[in-house]
Tab-separated table of N, CA and C in Angstrom:
chain	number	residue	atom	x	y	z
A	1	MET	N	0.798	-1.325	-0.144
A	1	MET	CA	-0.197	-0.127	-0.043
A	1	MET	C	0.832	1.687	0.269
A	2	VAL	N	1.967	1.375	0.732
A	2	VAL	CA	2.435	2.653	0.736
A	2	VAL	C	3.618	2.397	-0.472
A	3	GLU	N	3.739	1.696	-1.565
A	3	GLU	CA	4.684	1.893	-2.350
A	3	GLU	C	3.328	2.316	-3.524
A	4	ARG	N	2.303	2.045	-3.614
A	4	ARG	CA	1.402	2.864	-4.585
A	4	ARG	C	1.353	4.037	-3.988
A	5	ALA	N	1.278	4.487	-2.778
A	5	ALA	CA	1.453	6.124	-2.930
A	5	ALA	C	2.629	6.309	-3.259
A	6	ASP	N	4.123	6.063	-3.077
A	6	ASP	CA	4.923	6.074	-3.696
A	6	ASP	C	4.525	6.584	-4.944
A	7	ILE	N	4.445	5.396	-5.471
A	7	ILE	CA	3.871	5.893	-7.207
A	7	ILE	C	3.282	6.405	-7.811
A	8	ASN	N	2.100	6.926	-6.639
A	8	ASN	CA	1.110	7.700	-7.387
A	8	ASN	C	1.695	9.062	-7.036
A	9	SER	N	2.565	9.494	-6.513
A	9	SER	CA	3.298	10.941	-5.981
A	9	SER	C	4.398	11.272	-6.925
A	10	VAL	N	5.137	10.074	-7.482
A	10	VAL	CA	6.025	10.694	-8.937
A	10	VAL	C	5.317	10.711	-9.948
A	11	LEU	N	3.559	10.014	-9.942
A	11	LEU	CA	3.271	10.407	-11.771
A	11	LEU	C	2.902	11.470	-11.338
A	12	MET	N	2.096	12.091	-9.971
A	12	MET	CA	2.021	13.389	-9.543
A	12	MET	C	2.815	14.552	-10.310
A	13	GLN	N	4.578	13.932	-10.058
A	13	GLN	CA	5.331	14.841	-10.575
A	13	GLN	C	5.840	15.019	-11.760
A	14	MET	N	5.932	13.513	-12.111
A	14	MET	CA	5.546	14.091	-13.345
A	14	MET	C	4.906	14.907	-14.543
A	15	ARG	N	3.124	14.276	-14.195
A	15	ARG	CA	2.356	15.122	-15.376
A	15	ARG	C	2.758	16.329	-14.863
A	16	SER	N	3.257	16.899	-13.774
A	16	SER	CA	3.831	18.379	-13.240
A	16	SER	C	4.560	18.499	-13.791
A	17	ILE	N	5.420	18.218	-14.412
A	17	ILE	CA	6.827	18.636	-15.227
A	17	ILE	C	6.173	18.901	-16.548
A	18	GLN	N	5.460	17.316	-16.737
A	18	GLN	CA	5.084	17.309	-18.292
A	18	GLN	C	4.135	18.740	-18.542
A	19	SER	N	3.746	19.110	-18.132
A	19	SER	CA	2.208	20.067	-17.683
A	19	SER	C	3.120	21.480	-18.030
A	20	GLN	N	4.326	21.516	-17.374
A	20	GLN	CA	5.063	22.608	-17.592
A	20	GLN	C	5.962	23.275	-18.678
A	21	VAL	N	6.592	21.475	-19.272
A	21	VAL	CA	7.493	21.645	-20.495
A	21	VAL	C	6.385	22.102	-21.637
A	22	GLN	N	5.005	21.408	-21.593
A	22	GLN	CA	4.207	21.752	-22.629
A	22	GLN	C	3.645	22.834	-22.918
A	23	GLU	N	3.827	23.940	-21.576
A	23	GLU	CA	3.513	25.542	-21.672
A	23	GLU	C	4.752	26.070	-21.861
A	24	GLY	N	5.982	25.969	-21.783
A	24	GLY	CA	6.928	26.293	-22.081
A	24	GLY	C	6.846	26.205	-23.802
A	25	ALA	N	6.587	24.250	-23.996
A	25	ALA	CA	6.744	24.370	-25.474
A	25	ALA	C	5.193	25.414	-26.415
A	26	GLY	N	4.427	25.687	-25.597
A	26	GLY	CA	3.583	26.690	-26.376
A	26	GLY	C	2.391	25.389	-27.001
A	27	ILE	N	2.084	24.381	-26.233
A	27	ILE	CA	1.310	23.702	-27.173
A	27	ILE	C	0.399	24.315	-26.438
A	28	SER	N	-0.885	24.154	-26.806
A	28	SER	CA	-2.318	24.768	-26.848
A	28	SER	C	-2.873	24.288	-25.813
A	29	PRO	N	-3.945	24.513	-24.369
A	29	PRO	CA	-4.648	23.853	-23.618
A	29	PRO	C	-5.594	22.744	-24.267
A	30	VAL	N	-6.216	23.279	-25.114
A	30	VAL	CA	-7.106	22.678	-25.884
A	30	VAL	C	-6.220	21.249	-26.009
A	31	ALA	N	-5.230	21.089	-26.941
A	31	ALA	CA	-3.900	20.075	-27.519
A	31	ALA	C	-3.927	18.970	-25.929
A	32	GLN	N	-3.638	20.268	-25.053
A	32	GLN	CA	-3.195	18.775	-23.878
A	32	GLN	C	-4.839	18.464	-23.201
A	33	ALA	N	-6.022	19.303	-22.981
A	33	ALA	CA	-6.914	18.427	-22.641
A	33	ALA	C	-7.759	17.276	-23.573
A	34	GLN	N	-7.370	17.866	-25.065
A	34	GLN	CA	-8.258	16.336	-25.879
A	34	GLN	C	-7.049	16.268	-26.669
A	35	PRO	N	-6.618	14.799	-25.994
A	35	PRO	CA	-5.202	14.415	-27.086
A	35	PRO	C	-5.530	13.640	-28.034
A	36	GLU	N	-7.019	13.069	-28.149
A	36	GLU	CA	-7.301	12.328	-29.008
A	36	GLU	C	-7.429	13.530	-30.393
A	37	LEU	N	-7.613	14.714	-30.396
A	37	LEU	CA	-7.065	15.581	-31.645
A	37	LEU	C	-6.260	15.232	-32.230
A	38	ARG	N	-5.139	14.958	-31.379
A	38	ARG	CA	-3.621	15.239	-32.232
A	38	ARG	C	-3.719	14.214	-32.828
A	39	THR	N	-2.742	14.991	-34.891
A	39	THR	CA	-3.335	13.739	-35.777
A	39	THR	C	-1.622	12.735	-35.163
A	40	ASP	N	-0.695	13.103	-35.009
A	40	ASP	CA	0.652	12.577	-34.726
A	40	ASP	C	0.363	11.095	-33.581
A	41	ARG	N	0.932	10.383	-34.160
A	41	ARG	CA	0.738	8.818	-33.210
A	41	ARG	C	1.998	8.657	-33.486
A	42	THR	N	2.797	7.958	-31.959
A	42	THR	CA	3.668	6.917	-31.812
A	42	THR	C	3.610	5.719	-31.697
A	43	GLY	N	4.245	4.990	-31.848
A	43	GLY	CA	4.305	3.223	-31.129
A	43	GLY	C	4.944	3.227	-29.305
A	44	PHE	N	4.405	2.342	-28.975
A	44	PHE	CA	5.313	2.134	-27.720
A	44	PHE	C	6.556	2.267	-27.408
A	45	GLY	N	7.264	1.865	-28.370
A	45	GLY	CA	8.753	1.483	-28.602
A	45	GLY	C	9.014	3.069	-28.704
A	46	ASP	N	8.616	4.133	-29.262
A	46	ASP	CA	9.033	5.645	-29.313
A	46	ASP	C	8.763	6.207	-28.479
A	47	LEU	N	7.713	5.928	-27.763
A	47	LEU	CA	7.276	6.539	-26.400
A	47	LEU	C	8.174	6.179	-25.216
A	48	LEU	N	8.857	5.379	-25.050
A	48	LEU	CA	9.715	4.464	-24.239
A	48	LEU	C	11.382	4.694	-24.761
A	49	LYS	N	11.748	5.242	-26.465
A	49	LYS	CA	12.461	5.560	-26.058
A	49	LYS	C	13.175	7.278	-25.991
A	50	ASN	N	11.733	8.235	-26.464
A	50	ASN	CA	11.636	9.597	-25.956
A	50	ASN	C	11.779	9.631	-24.368
A	51	ALA	N	11.220	8.330	-23.888
A	51	ALA	CA	11.503	8.401	-22.451
A	51	ALA	C	13.095	8.427	-21.710
A	52	VAL	N	13.742	7.324	-22.060
A	52	VAL	CA	14.854	7.097	-21.805
A	52	VAL	C	15.770	8.008	-22.178
A	53	ASP	N	15.190	8.457	-23.538
A	53	ASP	CA	16.751	9.754	-23.801
A	53	ASP	C	16.226	11.271	-23.067
A	54	SER	N	14.441	11.522	-22.636
A	54	SER	CA	14.856	12.554	-22.085
A	54	SER	C	15.036	12.710	-20.256
A	55	VAL	N	15.437	11.578	-19.894
A	55	VAL	CA	16.118	11.052	-18.522
A	55	VAL	C	17.236	11.107	-18.994
A	56	ASN	N	17.957	10.742	-19.545
A	56	ASN	CA	19.611	10.657	-20.273
A	56	ASN	C	19.826	12.145	-20.285
A	57	GLU	N	18.914	13.017	-20.812
A	57	GLU	CA	19.475	14.875	-21.210
A	57	GLU	C	18.834	15.392	-19.809
A	58	THR	N	18.230	14.921	-19.289
A	58	THR	CA	17.942	15.542	-17.542
A	58	THR	C	19.197	14.829	-16.702
A	59	GLN	N	19.387	14.040	-16.826
A	59	GLN	CA	20.911	13.547	-15.634
A	59	GLN	C	22.223	14.639	-16.618
A	60	ALA	N	22.355	14.703	-17.733
A	60	ALA	CA	23.115	15.031	-18.358
A	60	ALA	C	23.442	16.700	-18.015
A	61	THR	N	22.678	16.973	-18.534
A	61	THR	CA	21.831	18.777	-17.557
A	61	THR	C	22.615	19.222	-16.416
A	62	ALA	N	21.884	17.975	-15.309
A	62	ALA	CA	22.391	17.906	-13.866
A	62	ALA	C	23.709	17.760	-13.892
A	63	LYS	N	24.198	16.997	-14.254
A	63	LYS	CA	25.708	16.455	-14.609
A	63	LYS	C	26.595	17.962	-15.158
A	64	ASN	N	26.178	18.404	-15.832
A	64	ASN	CA	26.472	19.790	-16.856
A	64	ASN	C	26.657	21.332	-15.310
A	65	LEU	N	25.349	20.925	-14.815
A	65	LEU	CA	25.165	22.413	-14.422
A	65	LEU	C	26.049	21.998	-12.896
A	66	ALA	N	26.870	20.948	-12.201
A	66	ALA	CA	27.008	20.546	-11.393
A	66	ALA	C	28.738	21.228	-11.437
A	67	THR	N	28.722	20.477	-12.749
A	67	THR	CA	30.652	20.681	-13.261
A	67	THR	C	30.708	22.101	-13.079
A	68	ALA	N	30.554	22.756	-13.475
A	68	ALA	CA	30.039	24.610	-14.156
A	68	ALA	C	30.327	25.438	-12.232
A	69	TYR	N	29.598	24.419	-11.574
A	69	TYR	CA	29.389	24.566	-10.303
A	69	TYR	C	30.609	24.570	-9.636
A	70	GLU	N	31.441	23.604	-10.136
A	70	GLU	CA	32.370	23.192	-9.068
A	70	GLU	C	33.586	23.902	-9.642
A	71	LYS	N	33.791	24.160	-10.871
A	71	LYS	CA	34.974	24.914	-11.672
A	71	LYS	C	34.756	26.551	-10.910
A	72	GLY	N	33.433	27.089	-10.580
A	72	GLY	CA	32.928	28.406	-10.091
A	72	GLY	C	32.513	29.018	-11.417
A	73	ASP	N	31.962	28.434	-12.001
A	73	ASP	CA	30.752	29.467	-12.833
A	73	ASP	C	30.233	30.314	-12.158
A	74	THR	N	29.861	31.940	-12.363
A	74	THR	CA	29.410	32.621	-11.659
A	74	THR	C	27.329	32.585	-11.975
A	75	THR	N	27.443	32.159	-13.028
A	75	THR	CA	26.077	32.152	-13.944
A	75	THR	C	25.551	30.811	-12.967
A	76	VAL	N	25.994	30.101	-12.337
A	76	VAL	CA	25.417	28.556	-11.975
A	76	VAL	C	25.773	28.975	-10.515
A	77	ASP	N	24.101	28.460	-10.051
A	77	ASP	CA	23.957	28.486	-8.341
A	77	ASP	C	23.894	27.787	-7.429
A	78	LEU	N	24.150	27.557	-6.618
A	78	LEU	CA	23.964	25.847	-5.346
A	78	LEU	C	22.522	25.436	-5.810
A	79	PRO	N	21.304	26.890	-5.348
A	79	PRO	CA	20.165	25.570	-5.918
A	79	PRO	C	19.565	25.307	-7.460
A	80	GLN	N	19.715	26.194	-7.972
A	80	GLN	CA	19.734	26.104	-9.612
A	80	GLN	C	20.400	24.206	-9.704
A	81	VAL	N	21.766	23.849	-9.348
A	81	VAL	CA	22.033	22.819	-9.222
A	81	VAL	C	21.700	21.418	-8.420
A	82	MET	N	21.456	22.228	-7.434
A	82	MET	CA	20.013	21.019	-6.410
A	82	MET	C	18.877	20.335	-7.007
A	83	ILE	N	18.094	21.739	-7.580
A	83	ILE	CA	16.882	21.493	-8.523
A	83	ILE	C	17.349	20.753	-9.589
A	84	ALA	N	18.314	21.089	-10.777
A	84	ALA	CA	18.653	19.715	-11.683
A	84	ALA	C	18.662	19.265	-10.884
A	85	ALA	N	19.770	18.787	-10.325
A	85	ALA	CA	19.766	16.925	-9.512
A	85	ALA	C	18.467	16.271	-9.210
A	86	GLN	N	17.804	16.942	-8.549
A	86	GLN	CA	16.321	16.159	-7.621
A	86	GLN	C	15.756	15.986	-8.862
A	87	LYS	N	15.596	16.979	-10.040
A	87	LYS	CA	15.131	16.283	-11.256
A	87	LYS	C	15.245	15.245	-11.981
A	88	ALA	N	16.846	15.246	-12.076
A	88	ALA	CA	16.931	13.997	-12.602
A	88	ALA	C	17.123	12.589	-11.670
A	89	SER	N	16.720	12.452	-10.225
A	89	SER	CA	16.777	11.704	-9.537
A	89	SER	C	15.406	11.231	-10.083
A	90	VAL	N	14.684	12.071	-9.622
A	90	VAL	CA	12.917	12.046	-9.749
A	90	VAL	C	12.630	10.884	-11.423
A	91	SER	N	13.482	11.662	-12.771
A	91	SER	CA	13.221	11.544	-13.636
A	91	SER	C	13.309	9.609	-13.592
A	92	PHE	N	14.776	9.380	-12.979
A	92	PHE	CA	15.046	8.231	-13.218
A	92	PHE	C	14.228	7.119	-12.189
A	93	GLU	N	14.340	7.765	-11.452
A	93	GLU	CA	12.885	6.738	-10.205
A	93	GLU	C	12.207	6.167	-11.183
A	94	ALA	N	11.367	7.371	-11.592
A	94	ALA	CA	10.093	6.929	-12.390
A	94	ALA	C	10.000	6.346	-13.625
A	95	LEU	N	11.353	6.800	-14.387
A	95	LEU	CA	11.817	5.431	-15.121
A	95	LEU	C	12.114	3.889	-15.036
A	96	THR	N	12.668	3.996	-13.731
A	96	THR	CA	12.762	2.802	-12.868
A	96	THR	C	11.443	2.304	-12.549
A	97	GLN	N	10.407	2.853	-11.980
A	97	GLN	CA	9.548	2.112	-11.765
A	97	GLN	C	8.253	2.081	-12.949
A	98	VAL	N	8.469	2.521	-14.286
A	98	VAL	CA	7.771	2.288	-15.213
A	98	VAL	C	8.576	0.892	-16.143
A	99	ARG	N	9.891	0.676	-16.020
A	99	ARG	CA	10.725	-0.988	-16.215
A	99	ARG	C	9.839	-1.600	-15.548
A	100	ASN	N	9.969	-1.812	-14.263
A	100	ASN	CA	9.634	-2.557	-13.292
A	100	ASN	C	8.223	-2.721	-13.100
A	101	ARG	N	7.427	-1.811	-13.756
A	101	ARG	CA	5.945	-2.634	-14.121
A	101	ARG	C	5.779	-3.049	-15.289
A	102	LEU	N	6.566	-2.699	-15.958
A	102	LEU	CA	6.561	-3.628	-17.524
A	102	LEU	C	7.340	-4.942	-17.300
A	103	VAL	N	8.494	-5.183	-16.699
A	103	VAL	CA	8.837	-6.191	-16.426
A	103	VAL	C	7.547	-7.298	-15.461
A	104	THR	N	7.159	-6.821	-14.991
A	104	THR	CA	6.210	-7.564	-14.273
A	104	THR	C	4.887	-7.944	-15.003
A	105	ALA	N	4.571	-6.969	-15.730
A	105	ALA	CA	3.490	-7.536	-16.800
A	105	ALA	C	3.628	-8.510	-18.091
A	106	TYR	N	5.166	-8.559	-18.513
A	106	TYR	CA	5.776	-9.289	-18.981
A	106	TYR	C	5.570	-10.964	-18.680
A	107	GLU	N	5.857	-10.808	-17.372
A	107	GLU	CA	5.925	-11.835	-16.612
A	107	GLU	C	4.535	-12.530	-16.155
A	108	ASP	N	4.095	-12.040	-15.855
A	108	ASP	CA	2.499	-12.571	-15.664
A	108	ASP	C	1.823	-12.984	-17.425
A	109	ILE	N	1.873	-11.947	-18.114
A	109	ILE	CA	1.942	-12.473	-19.362
A	109	ILE	C	2.200	-13.916	-19.884
A	110	SER	N	3.786	-14.097	-19.669
A	110	SER	CA	4.264	-15.490	-20.021
A	110	SER	C	4.027	-16.533	-19.159
A	111	LYS	N	2.685	-16.064	-18.107
A	111	LYS	CA	3.177	-17.396	-16.851
A	111	LYS	C	1.193	-17.658	-17.690
A	112	MET	N	0.785	-17.022	-18.412
A	112	MET	CA	-0.782	-17.000	-18.761
A	112	MET	C	-0.797	-18.579	-19.419
A	113	PRO	N	-1.856	-19.697	-19.469
A	113	PRO	CA	-1.737	-20.573	-19.951
A	113	PRO	C	-2.098	-20.327	-21.464
A	114	ILE	N	-1.651	-21.447	-22.317
A	114	ILE	CA	-2.125	-20.934	-23.934
A	114	ILE	C	-3.358	-21.492	-24.338
């Protein structure tokens, strides 16, 4: 039961980050509220690859900010570095949870009688 609450909080954080990204990208609220109106279709493999790439990019950004801060770059401050590190951590944890659920689903399907 505790695990479900943790997963739900991670999912809520992911949705919050997604809405922030979509607002920054200029996606209209209508397109956000009605995804069935979108004409672009992507496969599951593409979605998974994009998620992994996004997590990788978030981690690389956090590493670059930390390196810049360690080198004494005055344009990078500590809170910025810590926020980027937390975003990377949350995104990696969410990806790990998705992977665990996919493995569990695969195992359940493979155990089904034919």
